Amino acid sequence: MRGPSDSYTILNARIFTADPRRPRAQSITVRDGKIAAIDAARDDHNARAGTIIDLRGKFLCPAFIDAHLHLTLGAATLAQCDLSACATRDEFEQRIAAHARALDAAGEHDAWLVGFGWNESDWRGEAPTRAWLASAGDRPAVAWRMDQHACVVNDAALARLDTSPIDGGEIERERGIFREQAAWKRVIPAIPAPSPAAKRANLAKACAHLHALGIASVGSMEYLCDIRDLYVPARDALTLRVHATVLDRDWPLAQPPEIPQENSDFFRIVGLKSFADGTLGSRTAWMLEPYADKPETSGLAMEHTLRGELAQWMRTVQALGLSPSVHAIGDRAARELLDAMDACVDAPAPRFEHAQTLHAHDIPRLAGRYASMQPLHKADDARQALARLGHARIERFFAFRTLLAHGARLAFGSDWPIVSPDPLLGIKAAVTGLDLDGKPFATEHSIAVHDALVAYTRTAAEMLDLPSGTLVPGRAADFVVLDRSPFEIDWTREMPMIEATVVAGRAAYERGSILRG
């Protein structure tokens, strides 16, 4: 398609603008990478510009925004052992063995074997142990649970790791399992990092992968080392808009880290992150009441929340002109976060990441606040939520509809590589309530297609301070073309298909030649 210095007008489209003042349109004019006019063909013939493209009734809306993912981590998984959807131990072990052979064939005899994506819900059993990694041989091996909050290691890796107790983490040495801070601070530092060239290659593949899913922008959780080494040098060459949140958290409150200032149209840093608790699947989400299937625990408080300094940390981040972003999944963690929000100023706006389980008394407290949520997490966690929470707490599990009714500002993402970054799958989960096994769960929390689209576009853009998200003159020309309208299908039976993804007026992905005038 044309470059951003060219201009063109798209006609005969069924356009959803995500602009509440003018939600529907039929044409869009693009000039210099921005939207020059909406419905110029009808309102102002002089505003029509350049090449004319006839979409023949196809659907067009703002390009999707993934409000919360881990781009570098997701990119790395493209070269790792995929353990997602393993239905048996045999399948798990076969994939480990095949990946070990592939590493040997590539001459990487000393490389760690890194796997990702396993979920004990897929085989309805216990988490894997170090014995499941025996087929990796003598090479160190680690396999991450799909939520990245727990991992299992083999004997070769275990021999290299510190297994002494750690605050905010759990270690089961005999089983080779590390959870939360133990996984992040003991296992991750021991794994050799990919080379800069490998990271750059993986990033390019990841951007192309996301464009094919209709995504033009992301809110990515990144470490400063990757920001400095990978994103800052590439900021003018990126095709994906990356507004990053810094993951580094081990800094004194009186001495914040130095934040790179090398911004561009496609890269900038918008916040810093903290973790208030863990995850439901690992039973480390911090709950007001004990877990129904493990009453001896109510989960774990972590980091600034554990130390009683969350509000102070948030105010420090805001003083830097950045948004404090806090992971909180359990209802106790949610309450602690909301208390901290009450003790902070309103801007830059804090972000409540995940908000999966909230006490009914706390839901109204999110009025006007950003709830950055991931619908596919509901589809995945639904398979174990009843066992973990019991019937009484399901009413507070991913309460999309109730949150919207109380004025919360929902921004949707995926947390990739935890789950698929496909926004269409996320919309399906949000509007149908189907879990990953295709069974309906807590459908009273499902929302309308319109609300899901807004959460993946306008609100996500507002939360991350992106130049896109709505199709109005002056905004970035980031949009996606679908083969059919998402408003006119049965999402339990079908989904639209991505025809093209346009970023700053250019086609970043195109299926066929639909945009070739």
Coordinates of C-alpha atoms in Angstrom, one line a residue:
M1 CA 0.0 0.0 0.0
R2 CA 1.0 3.7 -0.2
G3 CA 3.4 5.3 2.2
P4 CA 2.5 7.9 4.8
S5 CA 3.4 10.8 2.4
D6 CA 0.6 9.7 0.0
S7 CA -3.1 10.1 0.4
Y8 CA -6.1 8.0 -0.4
T9 CA -9.8 7.7 0.3
I10 CA -11.5 4.5 1.2
L11 CA -15.2 4.3 0.0
N12 CA -18.1 1.9 0.5
A13 CA -16.9 0.7 3.9
R14 CA -18.9 -0.2 6.9
I15 CA -17.0 1.9 9.4
F16 CA -17.1 1.8 13.2
T17 CA -15.2 4.9 14.4
A18 CA -15.3 4.3 18.2
D19 CA -16.1 8.0 18.4
P20 CA -19.3 8.4 20.4
R21 CA -20.1 11.6 18.6
R22 CA -20.1 9.9 15.2
P23 CA -19.9 6.1 15.6
R24 CA -20.7 5.1 12.0
A25 CA -19.4 6.2 8.7
Q26 CA -18.9 5.0 5.1
S27 CA -15.6 6.5 4.0
I28 CA -12.3 7.6 5.4
T29 CA -9.5 9.8 3.9
V30 CA -5.9 9.4 4.9
R31 CA -3.1 11.9 4.3
D32 CA 0.5 11.8 5.7
G33 CA -0.2 8.9 8.0
K34 CA -3.2 10.6 9.7
I35 CA -6.9 10.7 9.2
A36 CA -7.8 13.7 7.1
A37 CA -11.5 13.3 6.9
I38 CA -14.4 10.9 7.7
D39 CA -17.3 10.6 5.2
A40 CA -15.7 13.2 2.9
A41 CA -17.3 11.6 -0.1
R42 CA -20.7 12.6 1.2
D43 CA -19.9 15.9 3.1
D44 CA -17.1 17.5 1.2
H45 CA -16.0 16.3 -2.2
N46 CA -13.0 18.6 -2.1
A47 CA -11.6 16.7 0.9
R48 CA -11.4 13.4 -1.0
A49 CA -7.8 12.8 -1.8
G50 CA -5.5 10.6 -3.9
T51 CA -6.3 7.0 -4.9
I52 CA -9.8 5.7 -4.4
I53 CA -10.2 2.3 -2.7
D54 CA -13.5 0.6 -2.8
L55 CA -14.0 -1.8 0.2
R56 CA -17.3 -3.2 -1.3
G57 CA -19.0 -3.2 2.1
K58 CA -16.3 -4.7 4.2
F59 CA -16.0 -3.7 7.9
L60 CA -13.4 -1.2 9.0
C61 CA -12.6 0.0 12.6
P62 CA -9.7 1.4 14.6
A63 CA -6.8 -1.0 14.7
F64 CA -6.8 -3.2 17.8
I65 CA -4.6 -2.2 20.8
D66 CA -3.3 -4.8 23.2
A67 CA -3.3 -2.9 26.4
H68 CA -1.1 -5.4 28.3
L69 CA 1.4 -7.8 26.9
H70 CA 5.1 -8.7 27.2
L71 CA 6.5 -8.1 23.8
T72 CA 10.1 -9.2 24.4
L73 CA 9.0 -12.3 26.3
G74 CA 6.3 -13.1 23.7
A75 CA 8.9 -12.7 21.0
A76 CA 11.3 -15.1 22.8
T77 CA 8.6 -17.8 23.0
L78 CA 8.6 -18.0 19.2
A79 CA 12.0 -19.8 19.5
Q80 CA 11.1 -21.9 22.7
C81 CA 9.4 -25.2 23.3
D82 CA 5.6 -24.7 23.1
L83 CA 3.9 -26.7 25.9
S84 CA 0.5 -25.1 25.6
A85 CA -2.5 -27.4 25.2
C86 CA -0.5 -30.5 26.2
A87 CA -3.3 -32.9 27.2
T88 CA -1.1 -35.6 28.8
R89 CA 2.3 -36.1 30.5
D90 CA 3.4 -38.2 27.5
E91 CA 2.7 -35.3 25.2
F92 CA 4.6 -32.9 27.5
E93 CA 7.6 -35.2 27.6
Q94 CA 7.6 -35.8 23.9
R95 CA 7.7 -32.0 23.1
I96 CA 10.6 -31.6 25.6
A97 CA 12.5 -34.4 23.9
A98 CA 11.8 -33.1 20.4
H99 CA 13.0 -29.6 21.4
A100 CA 16.2 -31.0 23.0
R101 CA 16.9 -32.9 19.7
A102 CA 16.3 -29.7 17.7
L103 CA 18.8 -27.8 20.0
D104 CA 21.4 -30.6 19.4
A105 CA 20.8 -30.5 15.7
A106 CA 21.4 -26.7 15.7
G107 CA 24.7 -27.2 17.6
E108 CA 23.4 -25.6 20.7
H109 CA 24.6 -28.4 23.0
D110 CA 25.1 -26.1 26.1
A111 CA 22.0 -24.0 25.7
W112 CA 19.2 -24.2 28.3
L113 CA 16.0 -25.8 27.1
V114 CA 13.2 -23.3 27.9
G115 CA 9.6 -24.3 27.5
F116 CA 6.4 -22.3 28.1
G117 CA 2.7 -22.5 28.3
W118 CA 1.9 -25.6 30.3
N119 CA -1.3 -25.6 32.3
E120 CA -2.4 -28.5 34.6
S121 CA -6.0 -27.7 33.7
D122 CA -5.3 -29.1 30.2
W123 CA -4.8 -32.6 31.6
R124 CA -6.9 -32.2 34.8
G125 CA -4.1 -33.2 37.0
E126 CA -1.2 -31.9 39.1
A127 CA 1.5 -29.6 38.0
P128 CA 4.5 -31.2 36.4
T129 CA 7.6 -32.1 38.4
R130 CA 11.3 -32.2 37.5
A131 CA 10.8 -35.8 36.5
W132 CA 8.8 -34.6 33.5
L133 CA 11.9 -32.9 32.1
A134 CA 14.1 -36.0 32.1
S135 CA 14.0 -36.1 28.3
A136 CA 16.0 -32.9 28.2
G137 CA 19.0 -35.0 29.2
D138 CA 21.9 -33.3 31.0
R139 CA 21.2 -29.8 29.7
P140 CA 19.5 -27.4 32.2
A141 CA 15.8 -27.2 31.4
V142 CA 13.0 -25.0 32.7
A143 CA 9.3 -25.1 31.8
W144 CA 7.1 -22.1 32.6
R145 CA 3.5 -22.3 33.5
M146 CA 1.2 -20.4 31.2
D147 CA 0.9 -17.5 33.7
Q148 CA 4.7 -17.1 34.0
H149 CA 4.3 -17.1 37.8
A150 CA 5.5 -20.6 38.3
C151 CA 8.0 -22.9 36.6
V152 CA 9.5 -26.4 37.0
V153 CA 13.2 -27.2 36.5
N154 CA 15.2 -30.4 35.9
D155 CA 18.0 -31.7 38.0
A156 CA 20.7 -30.0 35.9
A157 CA 19.1 -26.6 36.4
L158 CA 18.3 -27.3 40.0
A159 CA 22.0 -27.9 40.7
R160 CA 22.7 -24.3 39.6
L161 CA 20.0 -22.5 41.5
D162 CA 19.7 -21.1 45.0
T163 CA 16.9 -22.9 46.8
S164 CA 17.0 -21.0 50.1
P165 CA 13.7 -19.4 51.3
I166 CA 12.7 -16.1 49.6
D167 CA 10.1 -13.5 50.6
G168 CA 7.1 -13.5 48.3
G169 CA 8.1 -16.8 46.7
E170 CA 7.8 -20.6 47.2
I171 CA 10.2 -23.4 46.3
E172 CA 9.4 -27.1 46.3
R173 CA 12.9 -28.5 45.8
E174 CA 11.9 -32.1 45.7
R175 CA 9.4 -31.4 42.8
G176 CA 11.6 -28.8 41.2
I177 CA 8.9 -26.1 41.4
F178 CA 9.6 -22.4 41.8
R179 CA 6.7 -19.9 42.3
E180 CA 6.5 -16.1 42.1
Q181 CA 9.6 -14.3 43.4
A182 CA 11.5 -17.6 43.6
A183 CA 10.9 -18.1 39.9
W184 CA 11.6 -14.5 38.9
K185 CA 14.7 -13.8 41.1
R186 CA 16.3 -17.3 41.3
V187 CA 15.5 -18.9 37.9
I188 CA 15.3 -16.1 35.4
P189 CA 18.8 -14.6 36.2
A190 CA 20.3 -18.1 35.8
I191 CA 19.0 -18.5 32.2
P192 CA 21.5 -17.2 29.6
A193 CA 19.9 -14.3 27.7
P194 CA 19.5 -14.5 23.9
S195 CA 22.0 -12.5 21.9
P196 CA 21.0 -9.0 20.7
A197 CA 20.8 -10.3 17.2
A198 CA 18.4 -13.1 18.2
K199 CA 16.3 -10.6 20.2
R200 CA 16.0 -8.3 17.1
A201 CA 15.0 -11.2 14.9
N202 CA 12.4 -12.4 17.4
L203 CA 11.0 -8.9 17.8
A204 CA 10.5 -8.5 14.0
K205 CA 8.7 -11.8 13.9
A206 CA 6.5 -10.8 16.9
C207 CA 5.5 -7.5 15.2
A208 CA 4.5 -9.3 12.0
H209 CA 2.6 -11.9 14.1
L210 CA 0.6 -9.1 15.9
H211 CA -0.1 -7.2 12.7
A212 CA -1.7 -10.3 11.2
L213 CA -4.0 -10.3 14.2
G214 CA -5.1 -6.7 13.5
I215 CA -2.9 -5.1 16.2
A216 CA -1.2 -1.8 15.6
S217 CA -0.3 -0.8 19.1
V218 CA 0.7 -2.4 22.4
G219 CA 1.2 -1.6 26.0
S220 CA 4.2 -3.7 26.7
M221 CA 5.8 -4.6 30.0
E222 CA 9.6 -4.4 29.6
Y223 CA 12.8 -4.4 31.6
L224 CA 15.1 -1.4 31.3
C225 CA 17.9 -3.5 29.8
D226 CA 15.7 -4.5 26.9
I227 CA 14.4 -1.0 26.5
R228 CA 17.9 0.4 26.2
D229 CA 19.4 -2.4 24.1
L230 CA 16.4 -3.3 21.9
Y231 CA 13.7 -0.7 21.7
V232 CA 15.6 2.6 21.9
P233 CA 17.9 1.7 19.0
A234 CA 14.9 0.4 16.9
R235 CA 12.4 3.2 17.8
D236 CA 12.4 4.7 14.4
A237 CA 12.2 1.4 12.6
L238 CA 9.3 -0.2 14.5
T239 CA 6.1 -0.9 12.6
L240 CA 4.2 -1.6 15.9
R241 CA 3.5 1.3 18.3
V242 CA 5.0 0.3 21.6
H243 CA 4.2 2.3 24.8
A244 CA 6.2 0.5 27.4
T245 CA 5.9 0.1 31.2
V246 CA 9.1 -0.6 33.1
L247 CA 9.2 -3.9 35.0
D248 CA 12.3 -3.1 37.1
R249 CA 11.2 -2.9 40.7
D250 CA 14.2 -3.4 42.9
W251 CA 15.1 0.3 43.3
P252 CA 15.0 2.4 46.5
L253 CA 12.0 4.7 46.7
A254 CA 14.3 7.6 47.3
Q255 CA 16.3 6.8 44.2
P256 CA 14.1 6.0 41.2
P257 CA 15.7 4.6 38.0
E258 CA 16.8 6.8 35.2
I259 CA 14.2 6.5 32.5
P260 CA 15.3 6.8 28.8
Q261 CA 13.9 9.8 27.1
E262 CA 14.5 8.8 23.5
N263 CA 10.9 8.7 22.3
S264 CA 9.5 8.5 18.8
D265 CA 6.1 8.1 17.1
F266 CA 6.4 4.4 17.7
F267 CA 8.1 4.1 21.1
R268 CA 7.8 5.8 24.5
I269 CA 7.8 4.8 28.2
V270 CA 4.5 5.5 29.9
G271 CA 4.7 3.9 33.3
L272 CA 6.4 1.6 35.9
K273 CA 4.9 -1.6 37.3
S274 CA 4.6 -3.4 40.7
F275 CA 3.0 -6.7 41.6
A276 CA 0.6 -6.8 44.5
D277 CA 0.1 -10.6 44.3
G278 CA 0.3 -13.7 42.1
T279 CA -2.2 -15.6 40.0
L280 CA -5.3 -17.7 40.6
G281 CA -3.9 -20.7 38.8
S282 CA -0.9 -20.9 41.1
R283 CA -3.1 -20.1 44.1
T284 CA -0.8 -17.1 44.8
A285 CA -3.5 -14.4 44.1
W286 CA -4.0 -12.7 47.4
M287 CA -7.6 -13.4 48.6
L288 CA -9.7 -12.0 51.4
E289 CA -10.7 -15.6 52.3
P290 CA -8.8 -18.9 51.9
Y291 CA -8.8 -20.9 48.7
A292 CA -11.7 -23.3 48.6
D293 CA -9.5 -26.2 47.4
K294 CA -6.5 -25.3 49.6
P295 CA -7.9 -23.7 52.8
E296 CA -4.4 -23.4 54.4
T297 CA -3.5 -20.5 52.0
S298 CA -5.0 -17.2 51.0
G299 CA -2.3 -16.4 48.5
L300 CA 0.7 -14.1 48.7
A301 CA 1.2 -10.4 49.0
M302 CA 4.3 -9.2 47.1
E303 CA 6.8 -6.4 46.6
H304 CA 5.7 -2.9 47.6
T305 CA 2.3 -4.3 48.9
L306 CA 4.1 -6.8 51.1
R307 CA 6.3 -4.1 52.5
G308 CA 3.4 -1.7 53.1
E309 CA 4.8 0.9 50.7
L310 CA 2.5 0.6 47.7
A311 CA 1.0 4.1 47.9
Q312 CA 4.4 5.6 48.4
W313 CA 5.8 3.8 45.4
M314 CA 2.8 5.0 43.3
R315 CA 3.3 8.6 44.3
T316 CA 7.0 8.3 43.4
V317 CA 6.1 7.0 40.0
Q318 CA 3.6 9.8 39.4
A319 CA 6.3 12.3 40.4
L320 CA 8.3 11.1 37.4
G321 CA 5.3 12.0 35.2
L322 CA 4.6 8.3 34.6
S323 CA 1.6 6.0 35.3
P324 CA 1.9 3.5 38.1
S325 CA 0.7 0.1 36.9
V326 CA -0.1 -2.6 39.5
H327 CA -0.8 -6.3 39.0
A328 CA -3.6 -7.3 41.4
I329 CA -5.7 -10.4 40.8
G330 CA -7.1 -11.5 44.2
D331 CA -9.8 -9.5 46.0
R332 CA -7.5 -8.7 48.9
A333 CA -4.8 -7.4 46.6
A334 CA -7.5 -5.4 44.8
R335 CA -8.6 -3.7 48.0
E336 CA -5.0 -2.9 48.9
L337 CA -4.5 -1.3 45.5
L338 CA -7.7 0.7 45.7
D339 CA -6.6 2.0 49.1
A340 CA -3.3 3.1 47.6
M341 CA -5.0 4.7 44.7
D342 CA -7.1 6.7 47.1
A343 CA -3.9 8.0 48.7
C344 CA -2.5 9.2 45.3
V345 CA -3.2 12.0 42.9
D346 CA -5.4 11.4 39.9
A347 CA -2.7 12.0 37.2
P348 CA -0.8 10.4 35.6
A349 CA -3.7 7.9 36.0
P350 CA -2.8 4.6 37.8
R351 CA -3.6 1.4 36.0
F352 CA -5.3 -1.5 37.8
E353 CA -3.8 -4.5 35.9
H354 CA -6.0 -7.7 35.7
A355 CA -8.8 -6.9 38.3
Q356 CA -9.9 -10.5 38.1
T357 CA -11.6 -10.9 41.5
L358 CA -13.2 -7.9 43.3
H359 CA -15.3 -7.8 46.4
A360 CA -18.8 -6.3 45.6
H361 CA -18.0 -3.4 48.0
D362 CA -14.9 -2.5 46.0
I363 CA -16.3 -2.5 42.5
P364 CA -17.9 1.0 42.7
R365 CA -14.5 2.3 43.7
L366 CA -13.3 1.8 40.2
A367 CA -15.6 4.5 38.8
G368 CA -13.6 6.6 36.4
R369 CA -10.5 4.4 36.9
Y370 CA -8.7 2.2 34.4
A371 CA -9.2 -1.5 34.7
S372 CA -6.8 -3.2 32.3
M373 CA -8.2 -6.7 31.8
Q374 CA -7.7 -9.7 29.7
P375 CA -10.8 -11.6 28.5
L376 CA -8.9 -14.7 27.5
H377 CA -7.7 -15.0 31.1
K378 CA -11.3 -15.4 32.1
A379 CA -11.7 -18.1 29.4
D380 CA -8.7 -20.0 30.8
D381 CA -9.2 -19.4 34.5
A382 CA -12.9 -20.3 34.3
R383 CA -11.8 -24.0 34.1
Q384 CA -10.5 -23.8 37.7
A385 CA -12.2 -20.8 39.2
L386 CA -15.0 -22.8 40.8
A387 CA -12.6 -25.1 42.5
R388 CA -10.3 -22.3 43.6
L389 CA -13.0 -19.8 44.7
G390 CA -16.2 -21.7 45.4
H391 CA -19.7 -20.7 44.2
A392 CA -20.0 -17.7 46.5
R393 CA -17.1 -15.8 44.9
I394 CA -17.9 -16.4 41.2
E395 CA -20.1 -13.3 41.2
R396 CA -17.0 -11.2 41.6
F397 CA -14.9 -13.1 38.9
F398 CA -14.2 -11.0 35.8
A399 CA -17.2 -8.7 36.4
F400 CA -16.9 -6.9 33.1
R401 CA -20.6 -5.9 32.9
T402 CA -20.8 -4.7 36.6
L403 CA -17.6 -2.8 36.3
L404 CA -18.9 -0.9 33.2
A405 CA -22.2 -0.2 35.0
H406 CA -20.2 1.4 37.8
G407 CA -18.2 3.6 35.5
A408 CA -14.9 1.7 35.3
R409 CA -12.9 2.3 32.1
L410 CA -12.2 -1.2 30.7
A411 CA -9.1 -1.5 28.5
F412 CA -8.5 -5.0 27.1
G413 CA -5.3 -6.9 26.3
S414 CA -3.9 -10.4 26.4
D415 CA -0.9 -10.6 28.6
W416 CA 0.8 -12.5 25.7
P417 CA 2.6 -14.9 25.9
I418 CA 0.4 -16.0 28.8
V419 CA -2.5 -16.5 26.4
S420 CA -3.0 -15.8 22.7
P421 CA -2.7 -12.1 21.7
D422 CA -5.6 -12.6 19.2
P423 CA -8.1 -9.8 20.0
L424 CA -10.9 -11.6 18.1
L425 CA -10.5 -14.5 20.6
G426 CA -10.6 -11.9 23.4
I427 CA -13.8 -10.4 22.0
K428 CA -15.3 -13.8 21.8
A429 CA -14.5 -14.5 25.4
A430 CA -15.9 -11.2 26.6
V431 CA -19.2 -11.4 24.7
T432 CA -20.0 -15.1 25.0
G433 CA -18.6 -16.2 28.4
L434 CA -17.3 -19.4 26.8
D435 CA -14.2 -20.9 28.4
L436 CA -11.3 -22.5 26.5
D437 CA -13.2 -25.8 26.4
G438 CA -16.2 -24.1 24.8
K439 CA -18.4 -24.2 27.9
P440 CA -20.3 -21.2 29.1
F441 CA -19.2 -19.8 32.5
A442 CA -20.4 -16.8 34.5
T443 CA -22.1 -15.4 31.4
E444 CA -23.9 -12.8 33.5
H445 CA -20.6 -10.9 33.2
S446 CA -20.6 -10.9 29.4
I447 CA -20.7 -7.6 27.6
A448 CA -21.9 -6.3 24.2
V449 CA -19.6 -6.4 21.1
H450 CA -19.6 -2.6 21.1
D451 CA -18.2 -2.4 24.6
A452 CA -15.5 -5.0 23.8
L453 CA -14.5 -3.1 20.7
V454 CA -14.2 0.1 22.6
A455 CA -12.1 -1.7 25.2
Y456 CA -9.7 -2.9 22.5
T457 CA -9.5 0.6 20.8
R458 CA -10.6 3.9 22.3
T459 CA -10.2 3.2 26.0
A460 CA -6.9 1.3 25.6
A461 CA -5.6 4.3 23.6
E462 CA -6.7 6.8 26.3
M463 CA -5.1 4.7 29.0
L464 CA -1.7 4.3 27.2
D465 CA -1.7 7.9 25.7
L466 CA -1.6 6.6 22.1
P467 CA -2.4 8.7 19.0
S468 CA -4.9 6.1 17.7
G469 CA -8.0 4.3 19.0
T470 CA -10.7 6.4 17.3
L471 CA -11.2 7.2 13.7
V472 CA -11.5 11.0 13.7
P473 CA -9.6 13.7 11.7
G474 CA -6.2 14.4 13.1
R475 CA -5.7 11.0 14.8
A476 CA -3.3 8.4 13.5
A477 CA -4.5 6.4 10.5
D478 CA -4.4 3.0 12.3
F479 CA -7.2 0.8 11.3
V480 CA -8.2 -2.8 10.6
V481 CA -10.4 -4.2 7.9
L482 CA -12.5 -7.3 8.6
D483 CA -14.3 -9.5 6.1
R484 CA -17.6 -9.1 8.0
S485 CA -19.2 -7.0 10.7
P486 CA -18.6 -8.2 14.2
F487 CA -22.0 -6.8 15.1
E488 CA -23.8 -9.2 12.8
I489 CA -22.5 -12.6 13.7
D490 CA -23.0 -15.3 16.3
W491 CA -19.7 -15.3 18.2
T492 CA -20.4 -18.7 19.6
R493 CA -20.2 -20.1 16.1
E494 CA -18.0 -17.9 14.0
M495 CA -15.5 -15.0 14.0
P496 CA -14.5 -12.4 11.5
M497 CA -11.3 -12.6 9.6
I498 CA -8.6 -10.0 9.4
E499 CA -8.3 -8.7 5.8
A500 CA -5.7 -5.9 6.5
T501 CA -4.0 -4.0 9.3
V502 CA -3.0 -0.4 8.6
V503 CA -0.5 1.5 10.8
A504 CA 0.2 5.2 10.1
G505 CA -1.5 4.9 6.8
R506 CA 0.6 1.9 5.6
A507 CA -0.5 -1.7 5.3
A508 CA 1.4 -3.6 7.9
Y509 CA -0.5 -6.7 7.0
E510 CA -2.7 -7.5 4.0
R511 CA -4.5 -10.6 3.0
G512 CA -4.8 -10.5 -0.7
S513 CA -4.9 -7.1 -2.4
I514 CA -7.9 -5.6 -0.8
L515 CA -6.2 -2.2 -0.3
R516 CA -4.5 -1.8 -3.7
G517 CA -6.8 0.7 -5.2

